[in-house]
XYZ file of N, CA and C in Angstrom:
369
model
N 17.283 -15.603 1.385
C 15.858 -15.619 1.718
C 15.053 -15.416 0.981
N 13.795 -15.917 0.879
C 12.941 -15.581 0.186
C 11.878 -14.527 0.813
N 11.548 -13.218 0.001
C 10.617 -12.634 0.010
C 9.356 -12.746 0.960
N 8.853 -12.229 2.029
C 7.548 -12.283 2.532
C 6.536 -12.384 1.486
N 6.795 -11.306 0.292
C 5.713 -10.988 -0.711
C 5.623 -12.474 -1.484
N 6.498 -12.565 -1.939
C 6.588 -14.248 -2.664
C 6.053 -14.819 -1.933
N 6.445 -15.361 -0.735
C 5.966 -16.252 -0.066
C 4.383 -16.287 0.521
N 3.551 -15.030 0.520
C 2.585 -14.957 0.681
C 1.709 -14.874 -0.472
N 2.154 -14.418 -1.733
C 1.460 -14.337 -2.745
C 1.632 -15.414 -3.650
N 2.510 -16.027 -3.942
C 3.056 -17.048 -4.550
C 3.710 -18.366 -3.839
N 3.106 -18.715 -2.895
C 3.911 -19.789 -2.403
C 4.182 -20.997 -3.006
N 3.746 -21.041 -4.184
C 4.377 -22.222 -5.029
C 5.257 -21.896 -5.628
N 6.025 -20.540 -5.807
C 6.944 -20.398 -5.982
C 8.256 -20.619 -5.322
N 7.906 -20.900 -4.054
C 9.318 -20.957 -3.022
C 9.615 -22.574 -3.334
N 10.796 -22.670 -3.661
C 11.317 -23.677 -3.088
C 11.191 -24.934 -2.506
N 10.930 -25.861 -2.920
C 10.301 -27.120 -1.872
C 11.555 -27.481 -1.054
N 12.853 -27.006 -1.436
C 13.696 -27.135 -0.616
C 14.052 -26.285 0.539
N 13.728 -25.156 0.210
C 13.648 -24.106 1.229
C 13.475 -24.701 2.557
N 14.052 -23.758 3.424
C 13.901 -24.442 4.696
C 12.704 -23.555 5.709
N 12.359 -22.188 4.817
C 11.240 -21.485 5.087
C 9.942 -22.157 4.841
N 9.230 -22.270 5.891
C 7.649 -22.336 5.385
C 7.050 -21.683 4.692
N 5.983 -22.007 4.268
C 5.145 -21.151 3.128
C 4.244 -20.341 4.023
N 4.102 -19.293 3.559
C 3.343 -18.220 4.500
C 1.783 -17.903 3.325
N 0.750 -17.453 4.093
C -0.301 -17.086 3.525
C -0.360 -15.402 3.593
N -0.918 -15.049 2.952
C -1.233 -13.326 3.059
C -1.550 -12.950 4.657
N -2.380 -13.878 5.050
C -3.130 -13.607 6.369
C -1.907 -13.940 7.803
N -0.775 -14.282 7.242
C 0.421 -14.802 8.320
C 1.317 -13.940 8.180
N 1.338 -12.841 7.362
C 2.358 -11.916 7.121
C 1.926 -10.610 7.875
N 3.141 -10.123 8.470
C 2.715 -8.836 8.955
C 2.857 -7.708 8.441
N 2.061 -6.845 8.411
C 1.913 -5.600 7.424
C 3.166 -5.039 7.475
N 3.186 -4.517 8.699
C 4.543 -3.672 8.935
C 6.033 -4.265 8.179
N 6.130 -5.509 8.896
C 7.197 -6.207 8.155
C 7.044 -6.078 6.649
N 6.019 -6.429 5.966
C 5.903 -6.479 4.335
C 6.249 -5.138 4.070
N 5.772 -3.921 4.790
C 5.766 -2.471 4.250
C 7.655 -2.226 4.277
N 8.434 -2.934 5.407
C 9.622 -2.483 5.508
C 10.342 -3.152 4.309
N 9.741 -4.394 3.872
C 10.552 -5.139 2.530
C 10.427 -4.545 1.646
N 9.207 -3.847 1.083
C 8.374 -3.423 -0.169
C 9.168 -1.772 -0.639
N 9.339 -0.964 0.927
C 9.697 0.275 0.852
C 10.956 0.430 1.224
N 12.003 1.342 0.504
C 13.134 1.857 0.983
C 13.217 2.415 2.609
N 14.258 2.841 3.176
C 13.955 3.126 4.369
C 13.392 4.420 4.399
N 13.680 5.391 3.704
C 12.756 6.645 3.741
C 11.476 6.468 3.509
N 11.161 6.067 2.521
C 9.727 5.873 2.346
C 8.955 4.902 3.333
N 9.801 3.956 3.910
C 8.975 3.283 4.766
C 8.730 4.290 6.158
N 9.830 5.263 6.242
C 9.709 6.317 7.622
C 8.539 6.789 7.360
N 8.197 7.636 6.284
C 7.052 8.505 5.863
C 5.622 7.269 6.091
N 5.604 6.229 5.457
C 4.448 5.149 5.177
C 4.063 4.897 6.858
N 4.943 4.235 7.659
C 4.904 4.155 8.837
C 4.190 5.252 9.606
N 4.630 6.298 9.489
C 4.011 7.504 10.123
C 2.684 7.863 9.916
N 2.461 7.502 8.272
C 0.976 7.702 7.707
C 0.008 6.403 8.523
N 0.621 5.224 8.078
C -0.091 4.103 8.879
C -0.280 4.510 10.144
N 0.283 4.904 10.951
C 0.325 4.983 12.828
C -0.727 6.022 12.624
N -0.589 7.133 11.940
C -1.658 8.311 12.050
C -3.066 7.573 12.113
N -3.163 7.084 10.640
C -4.584 6.551 10.006
C -5.091 5.462 10.946
N -4.309 4.503 11.121
C -5.319 3.382 12.072
C -3.957 2.672 12.986
N -2.888 3.349 13.503
C -2.366 2.630 14.143
C -1.798 1.231 13.769
N -1.783 0.688 12.580
C -1.465 -0.309 12.158
C -2.673 -1.491 12.545
N -3.576 -0.562 12.541
C -4.730 -1.784 13.335
C -5.888 -1.994 12.241
N -6.376 -3.135 11.906
C -7.096 -3.538 10.519
C -8.656 -3.246 11.148
N -8.718 -2.300 11.959
C -10.430 -2.359 12.576
C -11.241 -1.306 11.591
N -12.370 -1.212 11.604
C -13.427 -0.676 11.157
C -13.584 0.661 11.794
N -13.571 1.322 10.677
C -14.267 3.046 11.308
C -15.490 2.830 11.700
N -16.006 3.338 13.116
C -17.330 3.265 13.451
C -18.330 4.104 12.587
N -17.717 5.208 11.890
C -18.718 6.248 11.507
C -18.601 6.143 9.692
N -17.554 5.430 9.239
C -17.949 5.419 7.950
C -17.555 3.815 7.020
N -17.656 3.621 6.072
C -17.314 2.113 5.815
C -15.646 2.046 5.332
N -14.873 2.776 6.277
C -13.602 2.878 6.127
C -13.129 1.778 6.831
N -12.269 0.943 6.271
C -11.559 -0.374 7.191
C -10.163 -0.781 7.037
N -9.628 -1.490 7.721
C -8.358 -1.843 7.585
C -7.056 -0.994 7.840
N -6.087 -1.365 7.729
C -4.628 -0.768 8.013
C -4.917 0.887 7.231
N -5.255 0.839 6.170
C -5.425 2.225 5.340
C -6.482 2.635 5.351
N -7.295 2.235 5.918
C -8.511 2.847 6.318
C -9.085 2.997 4.992
N -9.326 2.203 4.165
C -9.985 2.373 2.707
C -11.438 2.416 2.676
N -12.303 3.281 1.835
C -13.742 2.800 1.578
C -13.952 1.518 0.760
N -15.032 1.009 0.989
C -15.548 -0.109 -0.195
C -15.243 0.169 -1.448
N -15.776 1.633 -2.002
C -16.080 2.367 -3.212
C -14.287 2.690 -3.688
N -13.069 2.539 -2.824
C -12.406 2.719 -3.241
C -11.461 1.555 -3.390
N -11.752 0.422 -2.421
C -11.528 -0.995 -3.136
C -11.904 -1.226 -4.158
N -13.095 -1.219 -4.655
C -13.777 -1.504 -5.855
C -12.936 -0.634 -7.201
N -12.732 0.382 -7.084
C -12.037 1.249 -7.918
C -10.886 0.490 -8.375
N -10.132 0.321 -7.424
C -8.907 -0.384 -7.498
C -8.966 -1.947 -8.252
N -10.026 -2.360 -8.188
C -10.158 -3.603 -8.730
C -9.749 -4.690 -7.727
N -9.804 -4.363 -6.296
C -9.717 -5.363 -5.515
C -10.721 -5.538 -4.746
N -10.462 -6.846 -3.709
C -11.596 -7.455 -2.819
C -11.165 -6.947 -1.414
N -12.119 -6.527 -0.324
C -11.891 -6.508 0.651
C -11.416 -7.860 1.476
N -10.334 -7.243 2.349
C -9.436 -8.721 2.776
C -9.334 -8.379 4.280
N -9.230 -9.535 5.114
C -9.089 -9.462 6.466
C -7.897 -9.213 7.044
N -7.018 -9.924 5.877
C -5.596 -9.736 6.163
C -4.828 -8.310 6.067
N -4.204 -7.989 7.339
C -3.511 -6.678 7.575
C -2.654 -6.378 6.345
N -1.696 -7.097 5.830
C -0.945 -7.333 4.899
C -1.546 -6.846 3.391
N -2.515 -7.486 3.151
C -3.475 -7.166 2.036
C -3.845 -5.634 1.972
N -4.241 -5.289 3.045
C -5.001 -3.981 3.238
C -3.930 -3.003 3.206
N -2.986 -3.204 3.491
C -1.619 -2.419 3.481
C -1.053 -2.346 1.906
N -1.334 -3.453 1.158
C -0.915 -3.430 -0.087
C -1.900 -2.554 -0.907
N -3.088 -2.724 -0.549
C -4.322 -2.004 -1.085
C -4.264 -0.388 -0.826
N -3.704 0.070 0.336
C -3.329 1.356 0.411
C -2.315 1.670 -0.230
N -1.504 1.265 -0.246
C 0.218 1.403 -1.181
C -0.508 1.722 -2.675
N -1.378 0.546 -3.353
C -1.779 0.818 -4.773
C -2.606 2.414 -4.847
N -3.511 2.623 -3.677
C -4.323 3.542 -3.570
C -3.650 4.713 -3.652
N -2.551 5.296 -2.890
C -1.889 6.135 -2.756
C -0.822 6.237 -4.216
N -0.371 5.176 -4.693
C 0.426 5.088 -5.816
C -0.458 5.845 -6.855
N -1.723 5.294 -7.031
C -2.502 5.680 -7.954
C -2.984 7.205 -7.676
N -3.281 7.927 -6.871
C -3.192 9.059 -6.676
C -2.061 9.694 -6.736
N -0.894 9.456 -6.581
C 0.399 10.225 -6.841
C 0.665 9.964 -8.403
N 0.269 9.233 -8.892
C 0.480 9.153 -10.419
C -0.505 9.949 -11.153
N -1.765 10.190 -10.675
C -2.697 11.275 -11.408
C -2.275 12.603 -11.152
N -1.604 12.781 -10.116
C -0.833 13.814 -9.451
C 0.012 14.508 -10.480
N 0.706 13.511 -10.508
C 2.275 13.558 -11.282
C 1.435 14.317 -12.907
N 1.036 13.323 -13.297
C 0.320 13.468 -14.792
C -0.299 15.170 -14.790
N -1.334 15.597 -13.639
C -1.613 16.732 -13.688
C -0.506 18.168 -13.411
N 0.483 17.555 -12.522
C 1.663 18.666 -12.557
C 2.412 18.724 -13.910
N 2.643 17.657 -14.134
C 2.980 17.833 -15.729
C 2.729 18.924 -16.850
N 1.377 18.314 -17.092
C 0.136 19.262 -17.744
C 0.439 20.615 -17.590
N 0.202 20.931 -15.921
C 0.467 22.015 -15.845
C 1.725 22.941 -16.113
N 2.696 22.391 -15.699
C 4.264 22.707 -15.955
C 4.095 23.225 -17.526
N 3.625 22.066 -18.640
C 3.602 22.417 -19.785
C 3.162 23.356 -20.148
N 2.096 23.983 -19.877
C 1.082 25.057 -20.207
C 1.917 26.129 -19.422
N 2.413 26.128 -18.257
C 3.012 27.420 -18.214
C 4.473 27.713 -18.902
N 4.835 26.477 -19.264
C 6.082 26.667 -20.209
C 5.749 27.421 -21.363
N 4.600 27.089 -21.754
C 3.976 27.560 -23.511
C 3.564 28.978 -23.168
N 3.049 29.394 -21.746
C 2.715 30.428 -21.273
C 3.727 31.603 -21.611
N 4.958 31.022 -20.900
C 6.361 31.883 -20.794
C 7.002 32.422 -22.015
N 6.649 31.245 -23.006
C 7.618 31.392 -24.402
C 6.687 32.469 -25.219
N 5.491 32.458 -24.923
C 4.518 33.186 -25.903
C 4.559 34.572 -25.613
């Protein structure tokens, strides 16, 4: 079975002999795509987060410019180099990218703090 992500993002790479129809990103269910991209443990956490944040609804927040499944702000989308999309699956991928970037930044800061602590302990 060809993955949902490949079908949605690169439909030309799906074999023409495949019995599966080509999908566009706006035809992919965001939750199904998350299940495919994440392992079971990570999906459980992600599902809870997206349920709390938006109930997997791609609506616009009435009190801010936050929009979509991940409720990302316009500036956040621009900082990620992404364009706003009406497709919930694309919104979910953007939210994953945003949290991944935050995690990476936090990890680097943590490594730096641990290195400083180690230097202090050894001196």
